[in-house]
Short mmCIF file of C-alpha atoms in Angstrom, two decimals:
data_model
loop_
_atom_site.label_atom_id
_atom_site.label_comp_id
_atom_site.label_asym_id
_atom_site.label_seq_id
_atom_site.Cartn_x
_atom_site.Cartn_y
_atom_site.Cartn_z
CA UNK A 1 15.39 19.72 -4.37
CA UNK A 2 15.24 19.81 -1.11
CA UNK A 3 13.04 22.94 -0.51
CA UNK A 4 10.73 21.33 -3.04
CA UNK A 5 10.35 17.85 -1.09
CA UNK A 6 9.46 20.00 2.19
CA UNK A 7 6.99 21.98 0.52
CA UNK A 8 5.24 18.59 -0.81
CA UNK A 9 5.80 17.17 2.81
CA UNK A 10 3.80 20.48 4.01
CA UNK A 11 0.87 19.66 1.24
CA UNK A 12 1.08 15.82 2.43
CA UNK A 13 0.71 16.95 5.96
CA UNK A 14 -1.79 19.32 5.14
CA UNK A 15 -3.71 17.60 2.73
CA UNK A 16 -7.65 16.48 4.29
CA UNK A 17 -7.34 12.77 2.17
CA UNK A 18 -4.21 12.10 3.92
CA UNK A 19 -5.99 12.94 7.41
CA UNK A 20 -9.09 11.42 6.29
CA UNK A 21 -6.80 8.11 5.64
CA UNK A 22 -5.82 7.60 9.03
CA UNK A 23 -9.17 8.68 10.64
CA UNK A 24 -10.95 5.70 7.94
CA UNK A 25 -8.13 3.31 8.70
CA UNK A 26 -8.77 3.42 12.78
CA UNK A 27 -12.34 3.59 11.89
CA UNK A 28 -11.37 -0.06 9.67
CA UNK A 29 -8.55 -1.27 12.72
CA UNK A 30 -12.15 -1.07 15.29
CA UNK A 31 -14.31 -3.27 12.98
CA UNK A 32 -11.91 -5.93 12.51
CA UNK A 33 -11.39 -6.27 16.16
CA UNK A 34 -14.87 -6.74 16.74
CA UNK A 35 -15.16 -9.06 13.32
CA UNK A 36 -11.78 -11.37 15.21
CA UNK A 37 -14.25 -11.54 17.94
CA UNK A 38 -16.88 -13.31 16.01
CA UNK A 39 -17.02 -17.31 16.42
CA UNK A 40 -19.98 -17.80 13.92
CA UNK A 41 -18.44 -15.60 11.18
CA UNK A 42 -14.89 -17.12 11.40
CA UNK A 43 -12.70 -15.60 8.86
CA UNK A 44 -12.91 -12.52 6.11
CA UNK A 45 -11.25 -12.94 3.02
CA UNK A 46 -10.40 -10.24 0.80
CA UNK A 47 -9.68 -11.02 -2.62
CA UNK A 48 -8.45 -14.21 -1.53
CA UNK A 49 -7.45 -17.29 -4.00
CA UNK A 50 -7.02 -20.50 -2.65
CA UNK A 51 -4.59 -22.63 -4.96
CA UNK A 52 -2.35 -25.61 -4.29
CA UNK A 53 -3.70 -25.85 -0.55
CA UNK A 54 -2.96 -22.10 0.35
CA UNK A 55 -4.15 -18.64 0.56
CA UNK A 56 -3.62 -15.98 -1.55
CA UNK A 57 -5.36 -12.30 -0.68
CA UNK A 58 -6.34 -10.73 2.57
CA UNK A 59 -6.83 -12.64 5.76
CA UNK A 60 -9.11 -10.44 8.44
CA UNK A 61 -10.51 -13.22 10.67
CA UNK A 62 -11.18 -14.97 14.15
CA UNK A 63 -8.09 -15.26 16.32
CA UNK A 64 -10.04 -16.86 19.21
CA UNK A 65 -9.22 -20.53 18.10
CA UNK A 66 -5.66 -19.44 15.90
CA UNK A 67 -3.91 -17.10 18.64
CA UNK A 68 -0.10 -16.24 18.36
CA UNK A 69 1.91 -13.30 17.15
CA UNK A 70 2.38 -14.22 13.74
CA UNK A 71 -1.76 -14.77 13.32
CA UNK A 72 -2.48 -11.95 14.40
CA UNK A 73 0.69 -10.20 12.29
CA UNK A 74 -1.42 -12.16 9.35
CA UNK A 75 -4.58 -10.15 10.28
CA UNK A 76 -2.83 -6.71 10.72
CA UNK A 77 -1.50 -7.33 7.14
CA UNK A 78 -4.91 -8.07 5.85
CA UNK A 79 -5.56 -4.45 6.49
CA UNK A 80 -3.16 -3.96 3.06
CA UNK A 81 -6.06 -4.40 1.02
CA UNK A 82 -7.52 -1.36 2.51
CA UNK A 83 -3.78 0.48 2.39
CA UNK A 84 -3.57 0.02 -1.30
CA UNK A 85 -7.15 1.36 -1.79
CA UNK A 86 -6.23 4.56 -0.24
CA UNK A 87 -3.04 4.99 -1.94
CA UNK A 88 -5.13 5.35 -5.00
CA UNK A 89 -7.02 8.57 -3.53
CA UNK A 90 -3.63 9.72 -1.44
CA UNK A 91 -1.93 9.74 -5.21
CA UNK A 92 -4.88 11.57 -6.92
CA UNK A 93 -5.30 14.27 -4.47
CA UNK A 94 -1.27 15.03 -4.45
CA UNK A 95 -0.83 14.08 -8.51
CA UNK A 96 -3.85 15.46 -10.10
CA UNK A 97 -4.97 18.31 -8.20
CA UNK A 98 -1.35 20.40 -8.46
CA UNK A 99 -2.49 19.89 -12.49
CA UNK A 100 -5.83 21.81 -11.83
CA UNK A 101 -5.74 24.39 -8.84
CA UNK A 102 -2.49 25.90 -11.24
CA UNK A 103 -0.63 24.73 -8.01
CA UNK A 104 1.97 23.01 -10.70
CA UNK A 105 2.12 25.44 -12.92
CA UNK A 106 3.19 28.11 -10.31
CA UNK A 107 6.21 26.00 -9.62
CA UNK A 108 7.45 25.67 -12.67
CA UNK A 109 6.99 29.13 -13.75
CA UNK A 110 9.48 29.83 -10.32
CA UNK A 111 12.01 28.19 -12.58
CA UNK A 112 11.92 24.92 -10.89
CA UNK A 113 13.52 21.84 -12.68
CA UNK A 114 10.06 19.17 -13.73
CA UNK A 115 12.69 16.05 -12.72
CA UNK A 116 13.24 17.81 -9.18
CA UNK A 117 9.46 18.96 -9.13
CA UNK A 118 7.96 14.76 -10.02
CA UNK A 119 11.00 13.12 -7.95
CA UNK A 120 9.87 15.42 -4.54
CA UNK A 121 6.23 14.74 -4.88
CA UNK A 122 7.05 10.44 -5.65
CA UNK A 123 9.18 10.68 -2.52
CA UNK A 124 6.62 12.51 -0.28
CA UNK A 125 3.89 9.64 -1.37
CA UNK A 126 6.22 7.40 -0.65
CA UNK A 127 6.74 8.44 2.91
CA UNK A 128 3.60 9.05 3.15
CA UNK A 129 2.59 5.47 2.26
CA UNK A 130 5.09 4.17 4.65
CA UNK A 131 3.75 6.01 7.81
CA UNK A 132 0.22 5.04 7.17
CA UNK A 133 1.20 1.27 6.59
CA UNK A 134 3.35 1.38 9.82
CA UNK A 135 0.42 2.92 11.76
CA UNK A 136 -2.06 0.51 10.43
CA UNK A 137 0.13 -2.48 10.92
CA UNK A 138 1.59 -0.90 14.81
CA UNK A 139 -2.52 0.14 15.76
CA UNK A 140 -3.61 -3.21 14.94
CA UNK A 141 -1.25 -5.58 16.19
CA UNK A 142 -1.06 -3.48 19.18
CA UNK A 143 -5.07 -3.45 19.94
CA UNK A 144 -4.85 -7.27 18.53
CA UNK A 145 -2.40 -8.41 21.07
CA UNK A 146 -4.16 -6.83 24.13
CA UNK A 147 -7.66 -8.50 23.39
CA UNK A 148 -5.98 -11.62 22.06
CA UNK A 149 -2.86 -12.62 23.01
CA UNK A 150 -2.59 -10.19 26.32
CA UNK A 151 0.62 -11.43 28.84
CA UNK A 152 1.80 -13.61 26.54
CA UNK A 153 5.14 -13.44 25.49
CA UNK A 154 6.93 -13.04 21.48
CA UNK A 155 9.20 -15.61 20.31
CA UNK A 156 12.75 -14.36 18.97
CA UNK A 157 11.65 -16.53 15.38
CA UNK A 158 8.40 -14.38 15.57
CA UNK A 159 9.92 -10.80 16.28
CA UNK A 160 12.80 -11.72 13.67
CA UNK A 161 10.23 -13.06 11.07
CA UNK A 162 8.49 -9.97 10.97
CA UNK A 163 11.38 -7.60 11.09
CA UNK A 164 12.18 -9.50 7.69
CA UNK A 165 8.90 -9.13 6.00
CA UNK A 166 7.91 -5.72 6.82
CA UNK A 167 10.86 -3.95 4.70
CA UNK A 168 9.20 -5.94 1.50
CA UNK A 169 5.92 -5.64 2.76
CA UNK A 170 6.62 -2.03 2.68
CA UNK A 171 8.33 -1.99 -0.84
CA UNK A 172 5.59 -3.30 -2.38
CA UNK A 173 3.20 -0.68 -1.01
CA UNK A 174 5.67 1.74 -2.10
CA UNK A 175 5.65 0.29 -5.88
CA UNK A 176 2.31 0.40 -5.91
CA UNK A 177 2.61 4.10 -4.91
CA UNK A 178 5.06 5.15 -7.38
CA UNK A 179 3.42 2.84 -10.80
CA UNK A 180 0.08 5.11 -9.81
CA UNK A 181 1.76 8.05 -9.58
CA UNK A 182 3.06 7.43 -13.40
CA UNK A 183 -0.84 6.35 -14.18
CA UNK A 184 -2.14 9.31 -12.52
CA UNK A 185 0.76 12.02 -14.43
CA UNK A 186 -0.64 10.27 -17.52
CA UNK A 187 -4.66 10.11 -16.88
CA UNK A 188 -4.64 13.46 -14.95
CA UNK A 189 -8.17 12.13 -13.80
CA UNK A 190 -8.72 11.88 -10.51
CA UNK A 191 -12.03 9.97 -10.58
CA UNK A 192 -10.55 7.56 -13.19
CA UNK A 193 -7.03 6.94 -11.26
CA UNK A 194 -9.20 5.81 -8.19
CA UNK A 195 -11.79 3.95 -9.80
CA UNK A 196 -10.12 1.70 -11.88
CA UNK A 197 -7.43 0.97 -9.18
CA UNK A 198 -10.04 0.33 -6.60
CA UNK A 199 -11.75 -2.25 -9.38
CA UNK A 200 -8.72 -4.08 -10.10
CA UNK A 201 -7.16 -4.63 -6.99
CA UNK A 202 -10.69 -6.02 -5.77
CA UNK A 203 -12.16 -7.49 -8.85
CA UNK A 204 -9.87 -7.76 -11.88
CA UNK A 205 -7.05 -8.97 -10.11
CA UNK A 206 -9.17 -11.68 -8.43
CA UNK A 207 -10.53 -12.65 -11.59
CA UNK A 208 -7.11 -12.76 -13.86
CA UNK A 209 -5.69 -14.55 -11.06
CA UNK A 210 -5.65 -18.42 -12.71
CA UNK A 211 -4.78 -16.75 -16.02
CA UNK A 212 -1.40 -15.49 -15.26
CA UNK A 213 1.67 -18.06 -14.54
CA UNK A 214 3.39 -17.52 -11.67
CA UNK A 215 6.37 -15.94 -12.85
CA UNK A 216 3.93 -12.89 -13.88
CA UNK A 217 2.37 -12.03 -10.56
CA UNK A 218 5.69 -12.43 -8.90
CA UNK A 219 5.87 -8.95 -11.20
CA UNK A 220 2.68 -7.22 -10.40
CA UNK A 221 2.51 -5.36 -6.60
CA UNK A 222 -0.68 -6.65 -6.02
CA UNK A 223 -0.14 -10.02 -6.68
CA UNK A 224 2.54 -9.81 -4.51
CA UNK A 225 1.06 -8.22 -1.63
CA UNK A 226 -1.78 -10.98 -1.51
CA UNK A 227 0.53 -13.53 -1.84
CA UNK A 228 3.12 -12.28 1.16
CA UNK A 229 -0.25 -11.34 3.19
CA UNK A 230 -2.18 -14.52 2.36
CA UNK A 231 0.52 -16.93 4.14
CA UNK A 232 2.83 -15.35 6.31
CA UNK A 233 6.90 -16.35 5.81
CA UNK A 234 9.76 -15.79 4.70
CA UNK A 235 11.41 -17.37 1.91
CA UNK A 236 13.62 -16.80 -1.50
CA UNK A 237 10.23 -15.84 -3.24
CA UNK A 238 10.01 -12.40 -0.69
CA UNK A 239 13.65 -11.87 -1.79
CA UNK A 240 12.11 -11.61 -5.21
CA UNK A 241 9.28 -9.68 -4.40
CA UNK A 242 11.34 -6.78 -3.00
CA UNK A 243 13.84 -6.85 -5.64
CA UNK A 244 10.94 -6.81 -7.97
CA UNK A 245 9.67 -3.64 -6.21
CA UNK A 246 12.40 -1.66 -5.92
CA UNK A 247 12.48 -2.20 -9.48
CA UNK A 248 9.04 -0.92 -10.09
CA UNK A 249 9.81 1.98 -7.85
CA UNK A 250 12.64 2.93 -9.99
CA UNK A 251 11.54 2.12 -13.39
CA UNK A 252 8.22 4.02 -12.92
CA UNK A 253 9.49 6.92 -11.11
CA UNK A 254 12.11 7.50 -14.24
CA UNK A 255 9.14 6.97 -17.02
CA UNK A 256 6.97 9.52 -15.10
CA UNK A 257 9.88 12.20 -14.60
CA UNK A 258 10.29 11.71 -18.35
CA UNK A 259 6.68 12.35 -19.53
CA UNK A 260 6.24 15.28 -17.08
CA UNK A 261 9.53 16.67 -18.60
CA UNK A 262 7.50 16.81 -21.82
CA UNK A 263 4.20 17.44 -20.45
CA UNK A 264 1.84 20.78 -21.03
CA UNK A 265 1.07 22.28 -18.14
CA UNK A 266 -1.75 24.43 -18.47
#
């Protein structure tokens, strides 16, 4: 198990769409600084609901009037929309393609077990998930703070506020991650995997929004994510959220191992 999740940490490092991620998400970090520059524009909204007098979706906007740590911990989270996105390529390129460069079927002819083989790869997407949402969020809060909030100090609430939400922020990424990874060992389409996902987290999921009760999106990742990145605090529903995840995480992970178990690998 263990030789098996470095070897899929060496393809994650290795891999040119996990490079490429970081390279588009600085390329992403630069435009929205020069976007929270812009007085006539105001704010970007991604996705974004507005229901009972707040925001739910992605909030990339003008911190000139709204400065202050946890504003401009609201716009690095924005950049989730962007995260989740990605993830959808990151899990094609590391699911998909093992299926058809016979990269998968080497390892399992080497007498590997297929539980060991689908739990090393979920885990290595999952770090990798975690270091590009922790370098999106650290880049942009860091460039953020020098152009907008430069000499000013953090509050303990602020500093202690975010140390709370990034573990669920993070688990909900990482849900996302690991349900895709199940679509993806199902699909085996790469082009499919990262189509639809892109569609529905930008378009479907905008439009179902009204039609599902509450109780529902506090189940679906991306629901979740716009709602924790839409209005930033924390509260007994974020306490849901991450159980909620790490529910997904595990759930999905165990359905996939099972129909890779079963799966022909050609």
């Amino acid at each position: 198990m263990v030789n098996l999740l470095k070897s899929h940490l060496f393809i994650l490092r290795k891999s040119r769409t996990y490079k490429n991620a970081f390279i588009i998400l600085t390329c992403i970090i630069i435009f929205t600084t020069i976007v929270s520059f812009s007085e006539e524009n105001g704010s970007i909204m991604l996705s974004a609901v507005m229901k009972n007098n707040r925001l739910y979706g992605f909030h990339i906007g003008n911190l000139l009037e709204f400065q202050g740590y946890l504003n401009i911990f609201r716009a690095a989270l924005g950049l989730s929309l962007f995260i989740a996105i990605i993830i959808f390529f990151l899990v094609g390129d590391l699911v998909i393609s093992p299926y058809n460069n016979g990269m998968l079927k080497n390892t399992i002819c080497y007498g590997h077990n297929r539980y060991k083989i689908y739990l090393s790869n979920v885990i290595s997407l999952l770090i990798g998930t975690i270091l590009l949402a922790l370098f999106t969020l650290i880049t942009s809060m860091v460039v953020l703070s020098l152009f907008f909030n430069y000499g000013n100090p953090i509050s303990k609430e602020e500093v202690i506020t975010m140390i709370k939400i990034i573990p669920i922020w993070l688990l909900i990424l990482c849900a996302i991650c690991s349900f895709y990874a199940l679509i993806a060992t199902i699909i085996k389409s790469k082009a499919t995997v990262a189509t639809g996902g892109a569609l529905f987290i930008t378009l479907v999921s905008f439009l179902l929004f009204n039609a599902l009760s509450d109780v529902t999106r506090s189940r679906i990742p991306i629901y979740m994510l716009g709602d924790l990145c839409g209005y930033v605090r924390y509260d007994s529903s974020l306490l849901i959220f991450g159980v909620n995840s790490l529910m997904i995480i595990v759930v999905s992970t165990i359905i996939g191992a099972m129909i890779f178990k079963i799966q022909e690998v050609k």
